[in-house]
Amino acid sequence: MDTRDKGFDSKLIHAGMFDDQFGSATVPIYQTSTFRFKNADHGAACFAGDSEGYIYTRLNNPTIDSLEKLIAELENGYRGIATSSGMGAVNTIYGAFLKQGDHMISTDAVYGPSRVVMEKHYSKFGVESTYLDTTKPDLVRKAIKPNTRMLYIETPANPTMSVTNLKEMVAIAREHNLITVADNTFCSPYLQKPLDFGVDVVFHSITKFLNGHADIVGGIIVSKNKELDSQLRPMMVNLGCNMDPHQAYMVIRGLKTLSLRMDRSQENAMTIARFLEEHPKVDWVKYPGLESHPQFDLAKKQMNGPGAMISFELRGGLPAGKTLMNEVKLCMLAVSLGGVESLIQHPASMTHSKMDKEAREKSGITDGLVRFSVGIENVEDIIDDLTQAFDKV
Ligand code: LCS
């Protein structure tokens, strides 16, 4: 069924679906590593790209294809490339577009390992990188060098919640012929579609809002055209960071309720952000839905909603934050985000602990910052839980 002219929610249910021989209502799991050729000529034609047949699951697989088509439609892109994890997507992108002597500019407060892998590993292969506050276009302009090849943006950023202006970044990148990449994990295509702002390549940790149920790890890349896709896919295949068919099925299943889940968690997040902002033990709150957020107006224009991620710092810094995290009961003390369950964690000692301390502090990831991923529980229960934990601080 052609779903291209259908609404977002209809796409979530029907896009990427194909007719199998039994008329299945859901996408079947093709749990096979390899596919039988009809004969030797057919096998050769598949390898030559002259036949649409499947070859081997690291290269392609009907269940994974289905997910890739579905997310490409949600992002208004050419085609998806599913990966074994969000970091698989990050490495596929770095590996496909950067070579020895190239330079990359990135948002400073990105997910810790996205930066650590560049600074600790790609630097060994002669790739240079500059991390800066991409909410300030002048800083980006000044950092561009003759060998700059990529502008990598995470918005909202993990965990500072800073919001970068995608349109502005694309305009700068076009002046200098740079590839633009956006990590859209915190929003999902329900809340933000970077390709619509002219970004070249968008990707996700699928582990988060897209899957939404804290039961698989995965990633997906969507490029705006065939040319970019054809540079990325061989890198994914040769890195061997393909998704597994069962994993793809789980994501397709989780995606069906993306809008419903995001609406509810976002509604809860708004209530909780206001509760935190008014709480006497809270020093500051960063949530794109609060007027106090530095990019509140931009977030309103660029995103279809402020999302379900909140950062805040308690008066009393880290010791106070630790007590809060140790005392919550309904909210889980765990990393990851974007699931139906509320999760609380401490970036400086957990998700961003492998980052250089000075760089971490310069990026706004203070020792007292607590990150909260708001789930879809009853909001009164989340607030009751936080209240009893705050009482012990
Ligand atoms: N990009 C962002 C924005 C992320 O938050 C993560 C994971 C990744 C990429 C990497 O994805 P993964 O390989 O884990 O699927 N973020 C995590 C976090 O904040 N806590 O635990 C994982």
CSV table of C-alpha atoms and ligand atoms in Angstrom, one decimal:
chain,number,residue,atom,x,y,z
A,1,MET,CA,0.0,0.0,0.0
A,2,ASP,CA,1.3,3.4,-0.9
A,3,THR,CA,1.2,5.5,2.3
A,4,ARG,CA,3.1,8.5,1.1
A,5,ASP,CA,0.0,10.8,1.0
A,6,LYS,CA,-1.2,9.5,4.4
A,7,GLY,CA,-0.9,11.2,7.8
A,8,PHE,CA,1.9,10.5,10.3
A,9,ASP,CA,-0.2,8.2,12.5
A,10,SER,CA,-1.4,6.1,9.5
A,11,LYS,CA,2.2,5.8,8.3
A,12,LEU,CA,3.1,4.4,11.7
A,13,ILE,CA,0.6,1.6,11.3
A,14,HIS,CA,0.9,0.9,7.5
A,15,ALA,CA,4.1,2.2,6.0
A,16,GLY,CA,6.8,-0.3,5.0
A,17,MET,CA,4.3,-3.2,5.2
A,18,PHE,CA,4.4,-5.7,2.4
A,19,ASP,CA,2.1,-8.5,1.3
A,20,ASP,CA,3.5,-11.9,2.2
A,21,GLN,CA,2.0,-15.1,0.9
A,22,PHE,CA,-0.4,-15.6,3.8
A,23,GLY,CA,-1.7,-12.0,4.0
A,24,SER,CA,-0.2,-11.4,7.5
A,25,ALA,CA,-1.5,-8.3,9.3
A,26,THR,CA,1.9,-7.6,10.7
A,27,VAL,CA,5.4,-7.8,9.3
A,28,PRO,CA,6.7,-11.4,9.5
A,29,ILE,CA,10.1,-12.0,11.1
A,30,TYR,CA,12.4,-13.5,8.5
A,31,GLN,CA,14.8,-15.0,11.0
A,32,THR,CA,17.3,-16.3,8.5
A,33,SER,CA,21.0,-15.5,8.0
A,34,THR,CA,20.9,-16.4,4.3
A,35,PHE,CA,18.5,-16.7,1.3
A,36,ARG,CA,18.4,-19.6,-1.2
A,37,PHE,CA,19.0,-18.5,-4.8
A,38,LYS,CA,16.8,-20.0,-7.6
A,39,ASN,CA,19.9,-20.9,-9.6
A,40,ALA,CA,23.5,-19.8,-10.2
A,41,ASP,CA,22.5,-17.0,-12.6
A,42,HIS,CA,20.0,-15.7,-10.1
A,43,GLY,CA,22.7,-15.6,-7.4
A,44,ALA,CA,25.0,-13.7,-9.7
A,45,ALA,CA,22.2,-11.3,-10.7
A,46,CYS,CA,21.5,-10.6,-7.0
A,47,PHE,CA,25.1,-9.7,-6.3
A,48,ALA,CA,25.3,-7.6,-9.5
A,49,GLY,CA,22.2,-5.7,-8.3
A,50,ASP,CA,20.3,-6.8,-11.4
A,51,SER,CA,17.7,-8.7,-9.3
A,52,GLU,CA,15.8,-7.6,-6.2
A,53,GLY,CA,16.4,-10.9,-4.5
A,54,TYR,CA,17.8,-11.1,-1.0
A,55,ILE,CA,21.2,-12.5,-0.4
A,56,TYR,CA,22.4,-12.4,3.2
A,57,THR,CA,21.0,-10.7,6.3
A,58,ARG,CA,24.0,-8.4,6.9
A,59,LEU,CA,23.2,-6.9,3.5
A,60,ASN,CA,19.4,-6.9,3.5
A,61,ASN,CA,16.4,-8.8,4.8
A,62,PRO,CA,12.6,-8.3,4.3
A,63,THR,CA,11.8,-7.5,8.0
A,64,ILE,CA,14.6,-5.0,8.2
A,65,ASP,CA,13.7,-3.5,4.8
A,66,SER,CA,10.2,-3.0,6.1
A,67,LEU,CA,11.5,-1.0,9.1
A,68,GLU,CA,13.9,1.0,6.9
A,69,LYS,CA,11.1,2.0,4.6
A,70,LEU,CA,8.8,2.9,7.4
A,71,ILE,CA,11.2,5.3,9.2
A,72,ALA,CA,12.3,6.8,5.9
A,73,GLU,CA,8.7,7.8,5.3
A,74,LEU,CA,8.4,9.2,8.8
A,75,GLU,CA,11.5,11.4,8.3
A,76,ASN,CA,10.6,12.3,4.7
A,77,GLY,CA,13.9,10.8,3.5
A,78,TYR,CA,15.1,8.6,0.7
A,79,ARG,CA,15.7,5.3,2.5
A,80,GLY,CA,16.6,4.0,6.0
A,81,ILE,CA,19.7,2.0,7.1
A,82,ALA,CA,19.0,0.1,10.3
A,83,THR,CA,21.9,-0.6,12.6
A,84,SER,CA,22.6,-2.8,15.6
A,85,SER,CA,22.8,0.2,17.9
A,86,GLY,CA,22.7,4.0,17.8
A,87,MET,CA,26.5,3.9,18.1
A,88,GLY,CA,26.5,1.6,15.0
A,89,ALA,CA,24.7,4.5,13.2
A,90,VAL,CA,27.3,7.0,14.5
A,91,ASN,CA,30.2,4.9,13.3
A,92,THR,CA,28.6,4.2,10.0
A,93,ILE,CA,28.2,8.0,9.4
A,94,TYR,CA,31.8,8.9,10.6
A,95,GLY,CA,33.3,6.1,8.6
A,96,ALA,CA,31.3,6.8,5.4
A,97,PHE,CA,32.0,10.6,5.2
A,98,LEU,CA,35.3,11.3,7.0
A,99,LYS,CA,38.8,10.3,5.8
A,100,GLN,CA,42.3,11.0,7.0
A,101,GLY,CA,42.9,14.8,7.2
A,102,ASP,CA,39.2,15.7,7.4
A,103,HIS,CA,37.8,17.9,10.1
A,104,MET,CA,34.4,17.7,11.8
A,105,ILE,CA,32.5,20.3,13.8
A,106,SER,CA,30.0,19.0,16.4
A,107,THR,CA,27.7,20.2,19.1
A,108,ASP,CA,29.8,20.0,22.3
A,109,ALA,CA,27.1,18.4,24.6
A,110,VAL,CA,26.4,15.3,22.5
A,111,TYR,CA,25.8,11.8,23.8
A,112,GLY,CA,29.2,11.0,25.5
A,113,PRO,CA,30.3,8.1,23.4
A,114,SER,CA,29.5,9.9,20.1
A,115,ARG,CA,32.2,12.3,21.1
A,116,VAL,CA,34.6,9.9,22.8
A,117,VAL,CA,34.8,7.6,19.8
A,118,MET,CA,35.8,10.6,17.6
A,119,GLU,CA,38.3,12.1,20.0
A,120,LYS,CA,39.9,8.8,21.2
A,121,HIS,CA,39.6,6.6,18.1
A,122,TYR,CA,39.0,8.5,14.9
A,123,SER,CA,41.8,10.9,15.9
A,124,LYS,CA,44.2,7.9,15.5
A,125,PHE,CA,43.2,7.7,11.8
A,126,GLY,CA,43.9,11.4,11.4
A,127,VAL,CA,40.4,12.9,11.7
A,128,GLU,CA,40.2,16.2,13.5
A,129,SER,CA,37.2,17.5,15.4
A,130,THR,CA,36.1,20.7,17.1
A,131,TYR,CA,33.3,20.6,19.7
A,132,LEU,CA,31.5,23.8,20.4
A,133,ASP,CA,28.1,25.4,21.3
A,134,THR,CA,26.2,25.0,18.0
A,135,THR,CA,23.4,27.3,19.4
A,136,LYS,CA,25.9,30.1,18.5
A,137,PRO,CA,26.3,30.3,14.7
A,138,ASP,CA,29.2,32.7,14.9
A,139,LEU,CA,31.3,30.1,16.8
A,140,VAL,CA,30.5,27.5,14.0
A,141,ARG,CA,31.5,29.9,11.2
A,142,LYS,CA,34.8,30.8,13.0
A,143,ALA,CA,35.6,27.1,13.4
A,144,ILE,CA,35.3,26.2,9.7
A,145,LYS,CA,38.7,25.3,8.2
A,146,PRO,CA,39.6,24.3,4.6
A,147,ASN,CA,39.5,20.6,5.6
A,148,THR,CA,36.1,20.8,7.4
A,149,ARG,CA,33.8,18.2,5.9
A,150,MET,CA,31.0,17.6,8.3
A,151,LEU,CA,28.7,19.6,10.7
A,152,TYR,CA,27.3,17.2,13.3
A,153,ILE,CA,24.3,18.5,15.4
A,154,GLU,CA,22.5,16.9,18.3
A,155,THR,CA,19.3,18.8,19.1
A,156,PRO,CA,18.0,18.9,21.8
A,157,ALA,CA,21.4,17.9,23.1
A,158,ASN,CA,22.0,15.1,25.5
A,159,PRO,CA,21.9,16.0,28.4
A,160,THR,CA,22.0,19.8,28.4
A,161,MET,CA,18.7,20.1,26.3
A,162,SER,CA,20.2,23.0,24.3
A,163,VAL,CA,18.4,23.5,21.0
A,164,THR,CA,20.4,24.2,17.8
A,165,ASN,CA,18.8,26.1,14.9
A,166,LEU,CA,18.8,23.5,12.1
A,167,LYS,CA,18.0,25.9,9.3
A,168,GLU,CA,20.8,28.3,10.3
A,169,MET,CA,23.3,25.4,10.5
A,170,VAL,CA,22.2,24.1,7.0
A,171,ALA,CA,22.7,27.6,5.6
A,172,ILE,CA,26.3,27.8,7.0
A,173,ALA,CA,27.1,24.3,5.8
A,174,ARG,CA,25.9,25.0,2.3
A,175,GLU,CA,28.1,28.0,2.0
A,176,HIS,CA,31.1,25.8,2.8
A,177,ASN,CA,30.0,22.5,1.1
A,178,LEU,CA,29.7,20.6,4.4
A,179,ILE,CA,27.6,17.5,5.0
A,180,THR,CA,25.1,18.1,7.8
A,181,VAL,CA,24.2,15.3,10.2
A,182,ALA,CA,21.5,15.5,12.9
A,183,ASP,CA,21.0,13.2,15.8
A,184,ASN,CA,17.2,13.3,16.2
A,185,THR,CA,17.1,10.7,19.1
A,186,PHE,CA,15.5,13.1,21.7
A,187,CYS,CA,12.6,14.1,19.4
A,188,SER,CA,11.8,11.2,17.0
A,189,PRO,CA,10.3,12.2,13.7
A,190,TYR,CA,7.0,12.9,15.5
A,191,LEU,CA,8.5,16.0,17.1
A,192,GLN,CA,11.1,17.1,14.6
A,193,LYS,CA,12.1,16.3,11.0
A,194,PRO,CA,15.6,17.6,10.3
A,195,LEU,CA,15.5,16.6,6.6
A,196,ASP,CA,12.7,19.1,6.1
A,197,PHE,CA,15.1,21.9,7.3
A,198,GLY,CA,17.6,20.8,4.7
A,199,VAL,CA,19.8,18.5,6.8
A,200,ASP,CA,21.5,15.8,4.7
A,201,VAL,CA,21.5,12.8,7.1
A,202,VAL,CA,19.4,12.2,10.1
A,203,PHE,CA,19.8,9.3,12.6
A,204,HIS,CA,18.5,7.9,15.8
A,205,SER,CA,19.3,5.6,18.6
A,206,ILE,CA,16.2,3.5,18.0
A,207,THR,CA,16.7,2.1,21.5
A,208,LYS,CA,14.9,5.3,22.7
A,209,PHE,CA,11.6,6.8,21.7
A,210,LEU,CA,11.2,4.9,18.4
A,211,ASN,CA,11.2,1.5,20.0
A,212,GLY,CA,9.9,3.0,23.3
A,213,HIS,CA,9.8,-0.1,25.5
A,214,ALA,CA,13.3,-0.5,26.9
A,215,ASP,CA,13.7,-3.9,25.4
A,216,ILE,CA,16.0,-3.6,22.4
A,217,VAL,CA,19.1,-1.7,21.3
A,218,GLY,CA,19.3,-0.4,17.8
A,219,GLY,CA,19.8,2.5,15.4
A,220,ILE,CA,18.7,4.0,12.1
A,221,ILE,CA,20.1,6.4,9.6
A,222,VAL,CA,18.0,8.2,6.9
A,223,SER,CA,19.5,10.3,4.2
A,224,LYS,CA,17.9,12.8,2.0
A,225,ASN,CA,18.9,11.2,-1.3
A,226,LYS,CA,20.2,8.1,-3.0
A,227,GLU,CA,23.8,9.4,-3.4
A,228,LEU,CA,24.3,9.8,0.3
A,229,ASP,CA,22.5,6.5,1.0
A,230,SER,CA,24.8,4.7,-1.4
A,231,GLN,CA,27.9,6.0,0.5
A,232,LEU,CA,26.4,4.9,3.9
A,233,ARG,CA,25.1,1.4,3.2
A,234,PRO,CA,28.3,-0.3,2.2
A,235,MET,CA,30.0,1.2,5.3
A,236,MET,CA,27.3,-0.3,7.6
A,237,VAL,CA,27.5,-3.7,5.8
A,238,ASN,CA,31.3,-3.8,6.0
A,239,LEU,CA,31.4,-2.6,9.6
A,240,GLY,CA,28.9,-5.4,10.3
A,241,CYS,CA,26.7,-3.3,12.5
A,242,ASN,CA,23.4,-4.5,10.8
A,243,MET,CA,20.2,-4.9,12.8
A,244,ASP,CA,18.8,-8.4,13.5
A,245,PRO,CA,15.4,-9.3,12.0
A,246,HIS,CA,13.8,-10.0,15.4
A,247,GLN,CA,15.1,-6.6,16.6
A,248,ALA,CA,13.5,-4.9,13.6
A,249,TYR,CA,10.2,-6.6,14.2
A,250,MET,CA,10.3,-5.4,17.8
A,251,VAL,CA,10.8,-1.8,16.7
A,252,ILE,CA,8.1,-2.0,14.1
A,253,ARG,CA,5.7,-3.2,16.8
A,254,GLY,CA,6.9,-0.4,19.2
A,255,LEU,CA,6.5,2.3,16.5
A,256,LYS,CA,2.8,1.8,16.1
A,257,THR,CA,2.1,3.7,19.3
A,258,LEU,CA,4.8,6.4,18.9
A,259,SER,CA,2.4,9.3,18.7
A,260,LEU,CA,0.3,8.1,21.6
A,261,ARG,CA,3.4,7.4,23.8
A,262,MET,CA,5.0,10.8,22.9
A,263,ASP,CA,1.8,12.7,23.5
A,264,ARG,CA,1.4,11.2,27.0
A,265,SER,CA,5.1,11.4,28.1
A,266,GLN,CA,5.3,15.0,26.8
A,267,GLU,CA,2.2,16.0,28.7
A,268,ASN,CA,3.6,14.4,31.9
A,269,ALA,CA,7.0,16.1,31.2
A,270,MET,CA,5.4,19.6,31.0
A,271,THR,CA,3.7,19.0,34.4
A,272,ILE,CA,6.8,17.7,36.0
A,273,ALA,CA,9.0,20.5,34.5
A,274,ARG,CA,6.7,23.1,36.1
A,275,PHE,CA,6.7,21.1,39.4
A,276,LEU,CA,10.5,21.1,39.4
A,277,GLU,CA,10.8,24.7,38.5
A,278,GLU,CA,8.7,25.7,41.5
A,279,HIS,CA,10.4,23.3,43.9
A,280,PRO,CA,12.5,25.1,46.5
A,281,LYS,CA,15.2,22.4,46.4
A,282,VAL,CA,15.7,22.8,42.6
A,283,ASP,CA,18.3,25.3,41.4
A,284,TRP,CA,17.4,25.3,37.7
A,285,VAL,CA,15.5,23.3,35.1
A,286,LYS,CA,16.1,22.9,31.4
A,287,TYR,CA,13.1,21.8,29.4
A,288,PRO,CA,12.3,23.3,25.9
A,289,GLY,CA,8.6,23.7,26.9
A,290,LEU,CA,9.5,26.2,29.7
A,291,GLU,CA,9.6,29.9,29.0
A,292,SER,CA,12.9,29.9,31.0
A,293,HIS,CA,14.6,27.6,28.4
A,294,PRO,CA,17.2,29.7,26.5
A,295,GLN,CA,15.9,28.6,23.1
A,296,PHE,CA,12.2,28.4,24.0
A,297,ASP,CA,11.1,30.4,20.9
A,298,LEU,CA,13.3,28.4,18.5
A,299,ALA,CA,12.1,25.1,20.0
A,300,LYS,CA,8.5,26.2,19.5
A,301,LYS,CA,9.2,26.8,15.8
A,302,GLN,CA,11.5,23.8,15.0
A,303,MET,CA,9.9,21.1,17.1
A,304,ASN,CA,6.2,20.0,17.1
A,305,GLY,CA,6.5,19.7,20.9
A,306,PRO,CA,9.0,20.0,23.7
A,307,GLY,CA,9.5,16.3,24.2
A,308,ALA,CA,9.9,14.2,27.4
A,309,MET,CA,13.5,14.9,28.5
A,310,ILE,CA,14.3,17.2,31.4
A,311,SER,CA,17.6,18.2,32.9
A,312,PHE,CA,17.8,19.9,36.3
A,313,GLU,CA,20.2,20.7,39.1
A,314,LEU,CA,19.4,20.6,42.8
A,315,ARG,CA,20.5,23.2,45.3
A,316,GLY,CA,23.3,21.3,47.1
A,317,GLY,CA,24.7,19.9,43.8
A,318,LEU,CA,25.8,16.4,43.4
A,319,PRO,CA,25.3,15.1,47.0
A,320,ALA,CA,21.7,16.4,46.9
A,321,GLY,CA,21.2,14.9,43.4
A,322,LYS,CA,22.6,11.5,44.6
A,323,THR,CA,20.1,11.4,47.5
A,324,LEU,CA,17.3,12.1,45.1
A,325,MET,CA,18.4,9.3,42.7
A,326,ASN,CA,18.8,6.8,45.6
A,327,GLU,CA,15.5,7.6,47.1
A,328,VAL,CA,13.1,7.4,44.0
A,329,LYS,CA,11.1,4.2,43.9
A,330,LEU,CA,8.7,4.4,40.9
A,331,CYS,CA,11.2,6.2,38.8
A,332,MET,CA,14.1,3.9,37.9
A,333,LEU,CA,17.7,4.9,38.5
A,334,ALA,CA,19.0,3.8,35.0
A,335,VAL,CA,20.6,5.1,31.9
A,336,SER,CA,18.8,5.2,28.5
A,337,LEU,CA,15.7,7.2,27.8
A,338,GLY,CA,12.6,7.5,25.7
A,339,GLY,CA,10.7,4.4,27.1
A,340,VAL,CA,7.3,4.1,28.7
A,341,GLU,CA,9.0,4.0,32.1
A,342,SER,CA,10.4,7.1,33.9
A,343,LEU,CA,14.2,6.9,34.2
A,344,ILE,CA,16.6,9.1,36.2
A,345,GLN,CA,20.4,9.2,35.9
A,346,HIS,CA,23.5,11.3,36.5
A,347,PRO,CA,25.4,12.2,33.3
A,348,ALA,CA,28.7,13.3,34.8
A,349,SER,CA,29.2,9.9,36.5
A,350,MET,CA,27.2,7.7,34.0
A,351,THR,CA,26.4,8.4,30.3
A,352,HIS,CA,29.1,11.2,30.0
A,353,SER,CA,31.7,9.8,32.4
A,354,LYS,CA,34.2,8.8,29.7
A,355,MET,CA,34.4,12.4,28.5
A,356,ASP,CA,37.3,14.6,29.5
A,357,LYS,CA,36.2,16.4,32.7
A,358,GLU,CA,37.2,19.9,31.5
A,359,ALA,CA,35.4,19.4,28.2
A,360,ARG,CA,32.3,18.0,30.0
A,361,GLU,CA,32.1,21.1,32.3
A,362,LYS,CA,32.7,23.5,29.4
A,363,SER,CA,29.8,21.8,27.5
A,364,GLY,CA,27.4,22.6,30.4
A,365,ILE,CA,27.4,19.0,31.9
A,366,THR,CA,27.8,20.1,35.5
A,367,ASP,CA,28.5,17.6,38.3
A,368,GLY,CA,25.1,18.4,39.8
A,369,LEU,CA,23.0,17.9,36.6
A,370,VAL,CA,20.4,15.2,36.8
A,371,ARG,CA,18.6,13.9,33.7
A,372,PHE,CA,15.1,12.7,33.8
A,373,SER,CA,13.3,10.7,31.0
A,374,VAL,CA,9.6,11.1,31.6
A,375,GLY,CA,7.5,8.0,31.1
A,376,ILE,CA,3.8,7.4,30.6
A,377,GLU,CA,2.9,6.5,34.2
A,378,ASN,CA,0.2,8.5,36.0
A,379,VAL,CA,1.8,11.9,36.5
A,380,GLU,CA,0.5,12.2,40.1
A,381,ASP,CA,2.4,9.0,40.9
A,382,ILE,CA,5.6,10.4,39.4
A,383,ILE,CA,5.2,13.6,41.3
A,384,ASP,CA,4.4,11.7,44.6
A,385,ASP,CA,7.6,9.7,44.0
A,386,LEU,CA,9.8,12.8,43.4
A,387,THR,CA,8.2,14.5,46.4
A,388,GLN,CA,9.0,11.7,48.8
A,389,ALA,CA,12.6,11.6,47.5
A,390,PHE,CA,13.0,15.4,47.7
A,391,ASP,CA,11.8,15.2,51.3
A,392,LYS,CA,14.9,13.1,52.1
A,393,VAL,CA,17.3,15.6,50.4
B,1,LCS,N1,22.6,9.4,20.4
B,1,LCS,C1,22.0,9.8,21.5
B,1,LCS,C2,21.4,11.2,21.5
B,1,LCS,C3,21.9,8.9,22.6
B,1,LCS,O1,21.2,9.4,23.6
B,1,LCS,C4,22.4,7.6,22.5
B,1,LCS,C5,22.4,6.7,23.6
B,1,LCS,C6,23.1,7.3,21.3
B,1,LCS,C7,23.2,8.2,20.2
B,1,LCS,C8,23.7,5.9,21.1
B,1,LCS,O2,22.7,4.9,21.0
B,1,LCS,P1,22.8,3.4,21.5
B,1,LCS,O3,24.0,2.8,20.8
B,1,LCS,O4,22.9,3.4,23.0
B,1,LCS,O5,21.6,2.8,20.9
B,1,LCS,N2,22.0,7.3,24.8
B,1,LCS,C9,22.1,6.7,26.0
B,1,LCS,C10,21.8,7.5,27.2
B,1,LCS,O6,21.6,8.7,27.3
B,1,LCS,N3,21.8,6.6,28.2
B,1,LCS,O7,22.2,5.4,27.8
B,1,LCS,C11,22.3,5.3,26.4
